[in-house]
mmCIF file with all atom_site columns, C-alpha atoms in Angstrom:
data_model
loop_
_atom_site.group_PDB
_atom_site.id
_atom_site.type_symbol
_atom_site.label_atom_id
_atom_site.label_alt_id
_atom_site.label_comp_id
_atom_site.label_asym_id
_atom_site.label_entity_id
_atom_site.label_seq_id
_atom_site.pdbx_PDB_ins_code
_atom_site.Cartn_x
_atom_site.Cartn_y
_atom_site.Cartn_z
_atom_site.occupancy
_atom_site.B_iso_or_equiv
_atom_site.pdbx_formal_charge
_atom_site.auth_seq_id
_atom_site.auth_comp_id
_atom_site.auth_asym_id
_atom_site.auth_atom_id
_atom_site.pdbx_PDB_model_num
ATOM 1   C CA . LEU J 1 1   ? 18.996 7.323   -21.171 1.00 0.00 ? 1   LEU J CA 1
ATOM 2   C CA . ILE J 1 2   ? 20.615 4.165   -21.408 1.00 0.00 ? 2   ILE J CA 1
ATOM 3   C CA . ILE J 1 3   ? 21.024 3.929   -17.459 1.00 0.00 ? 3   ILE J CA 1
ATOM 4   C CA . GLY J 1 4   ? 17.378 6.149   -16.822 1.00 0.00 ? 4   GLY J CA 1
ATOM 5   C CA . GLY J 1 5   ? 16.830 2.238   -18.895 1.00 0.00 ? 5   GLY J CA 1
ATOM 6   C CA . VAL J 1 6   ? 18.482 -0.104  -17.194 1.00 0.00 ? 6   VAL J CA 1
ATOM 7   C CA . TYR J 1 7   ? 17.019 1.532   -14.248 1.00 0.00 ? 7   TYR J CA 1
ATOM 8   C CA . LEU J 1 8   ? 13.902 1.356   -14.862 1.00 0.00 ? 8   LEU J CA 1
ATOM 9   C CA . VAL J 1 9   ? 14.324 -2.680  -15.262 1.00 0.00 ? 9   VAL J CA 1
ATOM 10  C CA . LEU J 1 10  ? 15.624 -2.658  -12.503 1.00 0.00 ? 10  LEU J CA 1
ATOM 11  C CA . LEU J 1 11  ? 12.833 -1.046  -10.411 1.00 0.00 ? 11  LEU J CA 1
ATOM 12  C CA . PHE J 1 12  ? 10.554 -3.365  -12.088 1.00 0.00 ? 12  PHE J CA 1
ATOM 13  C CA . LEU J 1 13  ? 12.185 -6.433  -10.637 1.00 0.00 ? 13  LEU J CA 1
ATOM 14  C CA . ARG J 1 14  ? 12.679 -4.807  -7.398  1.00 0.00 ? 14  ARG J CA 1
ATOM 15  C CA . TYR J 1 15  ? 8.836  -3.866  -6.832  1.00 0.00 ? 15  TYR J CA 1
ATOM 16  C CA . TYR J 1 16  ? 7.719  -7.622  -8.172  1.00 0.00 ? 16  TYR J CA 1
ATOM 17  C CA . VAL J 1 17  ? 9.666  -9.757  -7.115  1.00 0.00 ? 17  VAL J CA 1
ATOM 18  C CA . GLY J 1 18  ? 10.678 -7.436  -3.852  1.00 0.00 ? 18  GLY J CA 1
ATOM 19  C CA . ALA J 1 19  ? 6.879  -7.949  -3.158  1.00 0.00 ? 19  ALA J CA 1
ATOM 20  C CA . THR J 1 20  ? 7.041  -11.402 -1.892  1.00 0.00 ? 20  THR J CA 1
ATOM 21  C CA . SER J 1 21  ? 10.448 -11.780 -0.613  1.00 0.00 ? 21  SER J CA 1
ATOM 22  C CA . PHE J 1 22  ? 11.497 -8.298  1.694   1.00 0.00 ? 22  PHE J CA 1
ATOM 23  C CA . ILE J 1 23  ? 14.867 -9.410  1.573   1.00 0.00 ? 23  ILE J CA 1
ATOM 24  C CA . ALA J 1 24  ? 15.126 -9.731  -2.207  1.00 0.00 ? 24  ALA J CA 1
ATOM 25  C CA . PHE J 1 25  ? 13.899 -5.882  -2.007  1.00 0.00 ? 25  PHE J CA 1
ATOM 26  C CA . SER J 1 26  ? 16.829 -4.686  0.504   1.00 0.00 ? 26  SER J CA 1
ATOM 27  C CA . GLY J 1 27  ? 19.018 -6.733  -2.029  1.00 0.00 ? 27  GLY J CA 1
ATOM 28  C CA . LEU J 1 28  ? 17.618 -5.366  -5.372  1.00 0.00 ? 28  LEU J CA 1
ATOM 29  C CA . THR J 1 29  ? 17.367 -1.363  -3.951  1.00 0.00 ? 29  THR J CA 1
ATOM 30  C CA . PHE J 1 30  ? 20.552 -1.726  -2.951  1.00 0.00 ? 30  PHE J CA 1
ATOM 31  C CA . VAL J 1 31  ? 21.871 -3.481  -6.583  1.00 0.00 ? 31  VAL J CA 1
ATOM 32  C CA . GLY J 1 32  ? 20.069 -1.040  -8.075  1.00 0.00 ? 32  GLY J CA 1
ATOM 33  C CA . PHE J 1 33  ? 21.305 2.370   -6.338  1.00 0.00 ? 33  PHE J CA 1
ATOM 34  C CA . ILE J 1 34  ? 25.129 0.951   -7.271  1.00 0.00 ? 34  ILE J CA 1
ATOM 35  C CA . SER J 1 35  ? 24.272 0.217   -10.671 1.00 0.00 ? 35  SER J CA 1
ATOM 36  C CA . VAL J 1 36  ? 23.527 3.598   -10.815 1.00 0.00 ? 36  VAL J CA 1
ATOM 37  C CA . VAL J 1 37  ? 26.034 4.480   -9.438  1.00 0.00 ? 37  VAL J CA 1
ATOM 38  C CA . ILE J 1 38  ? 28.743 3.084   -10.759 1.00 0.00 ? 38  ILE J CA 1
ATOM 39  C CA . MET J 1 39  ? 26.788 3.824   -14.234 1.00 0.00 ? 39  MET J CA 1
ATOM 40  C CA . LEU J 1 40  ? 27.403 6.910   -13.408 1.00 0.00 ? 40  LEU J CA 1
ATOM 41  C CA . LEU J 1 41  ? 30.473 7.066   -12.832 1.00 0.00 ? 41  LEU J CA 1
ATOM 42  C CA . VAL J 1 42  ? 31.449 5.679   -15.746 1.00 0.00 ? 42  VAL J CA 1
ATOM 43  C CA . SER J 1 43  ? 29.308 7.372   -18.026 1.00 0.00 ? 43  SER J CA 1
ATOM 44  C CA . GLY J 1 44  ? 31.541 10.296  -17.648 1.00 0.00 ? 44  GLY J CA 1
ATOM 45  C CA . PHE J 1 45  ? 34.921 8.331   -18.036 1.00 0.00 ? 45  PHE J CA 1
ATOM 46  C CA . GLN J 1 46  ? 33.606 7.266   -21.519 1.00 0.00 ? 46  GLN J CA 1
ATOM 47  C CA . LEU J 1 47  ? 32.659 10.870  -21.977 1.00 0.00 ? 47  LEU J CA 1
ATOM 48  C CA . ARG J 1 48  ? 36.188 12.027  -21.402 1.00 0.00 ? 48  ARG J CA 1
ATOM 49  C CA . LYS J 1 49  ? 36.878 9.412   -23.512 1.00 0.00 ? 49  LYS J CA 1
ATOM 50  C CA . LYS J 1 50  ? 34.906 11.175  -26.422 1.00 0.00 ? 50  LYS J CA 1
ATOM 51  C CA . SER J 1 51  ? 36.202 14.675  -25.303 1.00 0.00 ? 51  SER J CA 1
ATOM 52  C CA . GLY J 1 52  ? 39.949 13.026  -26.776 1.00 0.00 ? 52  GLY J CA 1
ATOM 53  C CA . GLY J 1 53  ? 41.010 12.845  -23.488 1.00 0.00 ? 53  GLY J CA 1
ATOM 54  C CA . TRP J 1 54  ? 40.734 15.725  -21.514 1.00 0.00 ? 54  TRP J CA 1
ATOM 55  C CA . ILE J 1 55  ? 37.555 17.372  -19.675 1.00 0.00 ? 55  ILE J CA 1
ATOM 56  C CA . GLU J 1 56  ? 36.850 20.153  -17.498 1.00 0.00 ? 56  GLU J CA 1
ATOM 57  C CA . MET J 1 57  ? 35.711 19.858  -13.728 1.00 0.00 ? 57  MET J CA 1
ATOM 58  C CA . LYS J 1 58  ? 32.488 21.976  -14.770 1.00 0.00 ? 58  LYS J CA 1
ATOM 59  C CA . GLU J 1 59  ? 31.968 20.361  -18.311 1.00 0.00 ? 59  GLU J CA 1
ATOM 60  C CA . ALA J 1 60  ? 31.710 16.746  -16.106 1.00 0.00 ? 60  ALA J CA 1
ATOM 61  C CA . PHE J 1 61  ? 29.565 17.344  -13.591 1.00 0.00 ? 61  PHE J CA 1
ATOM 62  C CA . LYS J 1 62  ? 27.035 19.125  -15.689 1.00 0.00 ? 62  LYS J CA 1
ATOM 63  C CA . ALA J 1 63  ? 26.459 15.871  -17.700 1.00 0.00 ? 63  ALA J CA 1
ATOM 64  C CA . MET J 1 64  ? 26.968 14.068  -14.830 1.00 0.00 ? 64  MET J CA 1
ATOM 65  C CA . PHE J 1 65  ? 24.097 16.111  -13.207 1.00 0.00 ? 65  PHE J CA 1
ATOM 66  C CA . ILE J 1 66  ? 21.353 16.181  -15.913 1.00 0.00 ? 66  ILE J CA 1
ATOM 67  C CA . SER J 1 67  ? 21.601 12.361  -16.408 1.00 0.00 ? 67  SER J CA 1
ATOM 68  C CA . VAL J 1 68  ? 20.965 12.953  -11.797 1.00 0.00 ? 68  VAL J CA 1
ATOM 69  C CA . LEU J 1 69  ? 17.782 14.931  -12.804 1.00 0.00 ? 69  LEU J CA 1
ATOM 70  C CA . ILE J 1 70  ? 16.704 12.678  -15.677 1.00 0.00 ? 70  ILE J CA 1
ATOM 71  C CA . ILE J 1 71  ? 17.514 9.224   -13.557 1.00 0.00 ? 71  ILE J CA 1
ATOM 72  C CA . GLU J 1 72  ? 15.605 10.556  -10.604 1.00 0.00 ? 72  GLU J CA 1
ATOM 73  C CA . PHE J 1 73  ? 12.603 11.937  -12.156 1.00 0.00 ? 73  PHE J CA 1
ATOM 74  C CA . ILE J 1 74  ? 12.344 8.452   -14.012 1.00 0.00 ? 74  ILE J CA 1
ATOM 75  C CA . TYR J 1 75  ? 13.014 6.960   -10.604 1.00 0.00 ? 75  TYR J CA 1
ATOM 76  C CA . LEU J 1 76  ? 9.843  9.084   -9.215  1.00 0.00 ? 76  LEU J CA 1
ATOM 77  C CA . ILE J 1 77  ? 7.760  9.038   -11.925 1.00 0.00 ? 77  ILE J CA 1
ATOM 78  C CA . PHE J 1 78  ? 7.856  5.260   -12.978 1.00 0.00 ? 78  PHE J CA 1
ATOM 79  C CA . THR J 1 79  ? 7.466  4.793   -8.809  1.00 0.00 ? 79  THR J CA 1
ATOM 80  C CA . PHE J 1 80  ? 4.766  6.162   -8.419  1.00 0.00 ? 80  PHE J CA 1
ATOM 81  C CA . VAL J 1 81  ? 2.742  4.606   -11.275 1.00 0.00 ? 81  VAL J CA 1
ATOM 82  C CA . TYR J 1 82  ? 3.915  1.240   -9.638  1.00 0.00 ? 82  TYR J CA 1
ATOM 83  C CA . LEU J 1 83  ? 2.539  1.771   -6.487  1.00 0.00 ? 83  LEU J CA 1
ATOM 84  C CA . LYS J 1 84  ? -0.471 3.936   -7.742  1.00 0.00 ? 84  LYS J CA 1
ATOM 85  C CA . TYR J 1 85  ? -1.918 1.710   -10.664 1.00 0.00 ? 85  TYR J CA 1
ATOM 86  C CA . VAL J 1 86  ? 0.214  -1.047  -11.223 1.00 0.00 ? 86  VAL J CA 1
ATOM 87  C CA . ASP J 1 87  ? 0.322  -2.835  -8.287  1.00 0.00 ? 87  ASP J CA 1
ATOM 88  C CA . PRO J 1 88  ? -1.588 -0.459  -5.227  1.00 0.00 ? 88  PRO J CA 1
ATOM 89  C CA . THR J 1 89  ? -1.352 -4.252  -3.479  1.00 0.00 ? 89  THR J CA 1
ATOM 90  C CA . PHE J 1 90  ? 2.667  -3.699  -3.459  1.00 0.00 ? 90  PHE J CA 1
ATOM 91  C CA . PHE J 1 91  ? 2.635  -3.159  0.644   1.00 0.00 ? 91  PHE J CA 1
ATOM 92  C CA . ASP J 1 92  ? -0.071 -5.883  2.003   1.00 0.00 ? 92  ASP J CA 1
ATOM 93  C CA . LYS J 1 93  ? 1.615  -8.218  0.501   1.00 0.00 ? 93  LYS J CA 1
ATOM 94  C CA . LEU J 1 94  ? 5.007  -6.860  1.989   1.00 0.00 ? 94  LEU J CA 1
ATOM 95  C CA . ARG J 1 95  ? 3.578  -6.681  5.193   1.00 0.00 ? 95  ARG J CA 1
ATOM 96  C CA . ILE J 1 96  ? 2.276  -10.245 5.110   1.00 0.00 ? 96  ILE J CA 1
ATOM 97  C CA . SER J 1 97  ? 5.651  -11.865 3.539   1.00 0.00 ? 97  SER J CA 1
ATOM 98  C CA . THR J 1 98  ? 7.354  -9.483  5.960   1.00 0.00 ? 98  THR J CA 1
ATOM 99  C CA . GLU J 1 99  ? 5.722  -10.460 9.166   1.00 0.00 ? 99  GLU J CA 1
ATOM 100 C CA . GLU J 1 100 ? 6.588  -14.106 7.639   1.00 0.00 ? 100 GLU J CA 1
ATOM 101 C CA . LEU J 1 101 ? 9.684  -13.577 7.271   1.00 0.00 ? 101 LEU J CA 1
ATOM 102 C CA . LEU J 1 102 ? 10.151 -11.453 11.352  1.00 0.00 ? 102 LEU J CA 1
ATOM 103 C CA . LEU J 1 103 ? 8.052  -14.358 12.291  1.00 0.00 ? 103 LEU J CA 1
ATOM 104 C CA . ALA J 1 104 ? 10.208 -17.522 10.649  1.00 0.00 ? 104 ALA J CA 1
ATOM 105 C CA . THR J 1 105 ? 13.476 -15.952 12.291  1.00 0.00 ? 105 THR J CA 1
ATOM 106 C CA . LYS J 1 106 ? 11.745 -16.318 15.733  1.00 0.00 ? 106 LYS J CA 1
ATOM 107 C CA . GLN J 1 107 ? 11.622 -12.202 15.906  1.00 0.00 ? 107 GLN J CA 1
ATOM 108 C CA . SER J 1 108 ? 10.527 -11.268 19.428  1.00 0.00 ? 108 SER J CA 1
ATOM 109 C CA . GLN J 1 109 ? 6.799  -10.205 18.514  1.00 0.00 ? 109 GLN J CA 1
ATOM 110 C CA . ASN J 1 110 ? 7.465  -6.469  20.009  1.00 0.00 ? 110 ASN J CA 1
ATOM 111 C CA . ASP J 1 111 ? 10.134 -6.773  16.773  1.00 0.00 ? 111 ASP J CA 1
ATOM 112 C CA . VAL J 1 112 ? 7.558  -8.129  14.271  1.00 0.00 ? 112 VAL J CA 1
ATOM 113 C CA . ASP J 1 113 ? 5.172  -5.723  15.129  1.00 0.00 ? 113 ASP J CA 1
ATOM 114 C CA . ALA J 1 114 ? 8.074  -3.110  14.229  1.00 0.00 ? 114 ALA J CA 1
ATOM 115 C CA . GLY J 1 115 ? 8.797  -4.505  11.417  1.00 0.00 ? 115 GLY J CA 1
ATOM 116 C CA . VAL J 1 116 ? 4.923  -4.167  10.330  1.00 0.00 ? 116 VAL J CA 1
ATOM 117 C CA . LYS J 1 117 ? 4.125  -0.512  11.389  1.00 0.00 ? 117 LYS J CA 1
ATOM 118 C CA . ASN J 1 118 ? 7.260  0.741   9.973   1.00 0.00 ? 118 ASN J CA 1
ATOM 119 C CA . ILE J 1 119 ? 5.583  -0.489  6.265   1.00 0.00 ? 119 ILE J CA 1
ATOM 120 C CA . ASP J 1 120 ? 3.018  0.654   7.328   1.00 0.00 ? 120 ASP J CA 1
ATOM 121 C CA . LEU J 1 121 ? 4.380  3.564   7.710   1.00 0.00 ? 121 LEU J CA 1
ATOM 122 C CA . MET J 1 122 ? 5.565  3.684   3.872   1.00 0.00 ? 122 MET J CA 1
ATOM 123 C CA . LYS J 1 123 ? 2.077  2.739   2.630   1.00 0.00 ? 123 LYS J CA 1
ATOM 124 C CA . GLU J 1 124 ? -0.001 5.429   4.134   1.00 0.00 ? 124 GLU J CA 1
ATOM 125 C CA . GLN J 1 125 ? 3.099  8.057   3.095   1.00 0.00 ? 125 GLN J CA 1
ATOM 126 C CA . SER J 1 126 ? 3.020  6.543   -0.679  1.00 0.00 ? 126 SER J CA 1
ATOM 127 C CA . LEU J 1 127 ? -0.373 7.285   -0.935  1.00 0.00 ? 127 LEU J CA 1
ATOM 128 C CA . ASN J 1 128 ? -1.086 10.633  1.418   1.00 0.00 ? 128 ASN J CA 1
ATOM 129 C CA . MET J 1 129 ? 1.796  11.907  -1.159  1.00 0.00 ? 129 MET J CA 1
ATOM 130 C CA . GLY J 1 130 ? 1.088  15.602  -2.092  1.00 0.00 ? 130 GLY J CA 1
ATOM 131 C CA . VAL J 1 131 ? 2.739  17.573  -5.555  1.00 0.00 ? 131 VAL J CA 1
ATOM 132 C CA . PHE J 1 132 ? 5.140  19.365  -1.985  1.00 0.00 ? 132 PHE J CA 1
ATOM 133 C CA . ASP J 1 133 ? 6.170  15.565  -1.057  1.00 0.00 ? 133 ASP J CA 1
ATOM 134 C CA . PHE J 1 134 ? 6.800  14.273  -4.882  1.00 0.00 ? 134 PHE J CA 1
ATOM 135 C CA . LEU J 1 135 ? 8.767  17.771  -5.300  1.00 0.00 ? 135 LEU J CA 1
ATOM 136 C CA . ARG J 1 136 ? 11.060 17.120  -2.053  1.00 0.00 ? 136 ARG J CA 1
ATOM 137 C CA . SER J 1 137 ? 11.286 13.461  -2.597  1.00 0.00 ? 137 SER J CA 1
ATOM 138 C CA . TYR J 1 138 ? 12.684 14.931  -5.618  1.00 0.00 ? 138 TYR J CA 1
ATOM 139 C CA . LEU J 1 139 ? 15.101 17.595  -4.780  1.00 0.00 ? 139 LEU J CA 1
ATOM 140 C CA . THR J 1 140 ? 16.489 15.021  -1.889  1.00 0.00 ? 140 THR J CA 1
ATOM 141 C CA . TYR J 1 141 ? 17.149 12.244  -3.908  1.00 0.00 ? 141 TYR J CA 1
ATOM 142 C CA . VAL J 1 142 ? 18.476 14.272  -7.152  1.00 0.00 ? 142 VAL J CA 1
ATOM 143 C CA . GLY J 1 143 ? 20.330 16.924  -4.000  1.00 0.00 ? 143 GLY J CA 1
ATOM 144 C CA . ILE J 1 144 ? 22.524 12.571  -3.130  1.00 0.00 ? 144 ILE J CA 1
ATOM 145 C CA . MET J 1 145 ? 22.975 11.573  -5.954  1.00 0.00 ? 145 MET J CA 1
ATOM 146 C CA . GLY J 1 146 ? 24.131 15.611  -7.121  1.00 0.00 ? 146 GLY J CA 1
ATOM 147 C CA . LEU J 1 147 ? 26.860 15.001  -4.363  1.00 0.00 ? 147 LEU J CA 1
ATOM 148 C CA . PHE J 1 148 ? 27.912 11.510  -6.814  1.00 0.00 ? 148 PHE J CA 1
ATOM 149 C CA . ALA J 1 149 ? 28.340 13.402  -9.976  1.00 0.00 ? 149 ALA J CA 1
ATOM 150 C CA . LEU J 1 150 ? 29.994 15.829  -7.937  1.00 0.00 ? 150 LEU J CA 1
ATOM 151 C CA . LEU J 1 151 ? 32.662 13.682  -6.783  1.00 0.00 ? 151 LEU J CA 1
ATOM 152 C CA . PHE J 1 152 ? 33.131 12.219  -9.646  1.00 0.00 ? 152 PHE J CA 1
ATOM 153 C CA . ALA J 1 153 ? 33.168 15.260  -11.675 1.00 0.00 ? 153 ALA J CA 1
ATOM 154 C CA . PHE J 1 154 ? 36.773 15.761  -9.186  1.00 0.00 ? 154 PHE J CA 1
ATOM 155 C CA . ILE J 1 155 ? 38.453 11.731  -10.324 1.00 0.00 ? 155 ILE J CA 1
ATOM 156 C CA . ILE J 1 156 ? 36.943 12.648  -13.928 1.00 0.00 ? 156 ILE J CA 1
ATOM 157 C CA . LYS J 1 157 ? 38.600 15.928  -14.984 1.00 0.00 ? 157 LYS J CA 1
ATOM 158 C CA . ARG J 1 158 ? 41.497 16.506  -16.403 1.00 0.00 ? 158 ARG J CA 1
ATOM 159 C CA . LYS J 1 159 ? 42.629 19.376  -18.052 1.00 0.00 ? 159 LYS J CA 1
ATOM 160 C CA . PRO J 1 160 ? 45.556 18.797  -21.019 1.00 0.00 ? 160 PRO J CA 1
ATOM 161 C CA . PRO J 1 161 ? 49.313 19.060  -20.555 1.00 0.00 ? 161 PRO J CA 1
ATOM 162 C CA . VAL J 1 162 ? 49.659 23.233  -20.449 1.00 0.00 ? 162 VAL J CA 1
ATOM 163 C CA . PHE J 1 163 ? 52.801 22.754  -22.652 1.00 0.00 ? 163 PHE J CA 1
ATOM 164 C CA . GLU J 1 164 ? 52.786 20.114  -25.087 1.00 0.00 ? 164 GLU J CA 1
ATOM 165 C CA . GLN J 1 165 ? 55.303 17.651  -24.932 1.00 0.00 ? 165 GLN J CA 1
ATOM 166 C CA . ASP J 1 166 ? 56.969 17.747  -27.732 1.00 0.00 ? 166 ASP J CA 1
ATOM 167 C CA . GLN J 1 167 ? 56.723 21.754  -27.497 1.00 0.00 ? 167 GLN J CA 1
ATOM 168 C CA . TYR J 1 168 ? 58.716 20.987  -24.492 1.00 0.00 ? 168 TYR J CA 1
ATOM 169 C CA . ASN J 1 169 ? 61.322 18.520  -25.366 1.00 0.00 ? 169 ASN J CA 1
ATOM 170 C CA . GLN J 1 170 ? 62.548 20.643  -28.731 1.00 0.00 ? 170 GLN J CA 1
ATOM 171 C CA . SER J 1 171 ? 63.130 24.361  -26.385 1.00 0.00 ? 171 SER J CA 1
ATOM 172 C CA . SER J 1 172 ? 64.666 22.449  -23.427 1.00 0.00 ? 172 SER J CA 1
ATOM 173 C CA . SER J 1 173 ? 67.246 21.070  -25.740 1.00 0.00 ? 173 SER J CA 1
#
C-alpha cells in the first residue's frame, strides 16, 4: 500500500506537470516506473528480513505479485479517473506543448505532424477504452511487473542452511 501511495503521488505529478511539458511527462513516467520497481525490490528484502533472514522463492514471489496486482489496479483506476474526470483536456494540453517543443527544436514538419498524430492516437485510444481494453491493459501491465517480481523473488530467496553451524562444528570434532 505504501508503494501504491507513492505511485499515486508520482502519477498525479506526471499528469499535472506533464500536461504542459512533454519532457516532464516522459521524465516523470520513467521516474515513476523505476521508483515502483525499486520499491518492489526493497519490499521483498524487507519481507525476507521480517522472516528471520530466510524466505522461499514462492513466498517472496507471492507477496510481491500481490503488490503488483494492487499497484497496477491503482494505476489504471487513477489514470482512468484523472483523464476522464479530473483533467479531460490533458491530451489537448500535451499535444500543444509537444508541438511547441518540436517546432522550437526545429524539427521537420513531418516529425511535428507525426508527434502530434501519436498524441491524438493516445487520446482516441484513451477515450474509446472499453471493458476488455481496460482488462487487457491491466493484464499486460501485471504481466510486465510480474516478471520483475519473479526476477526479484529469485534474487531475494534464501533458504536456511541444512545443518546449523554449531551442529556441524560439534559433529566434525
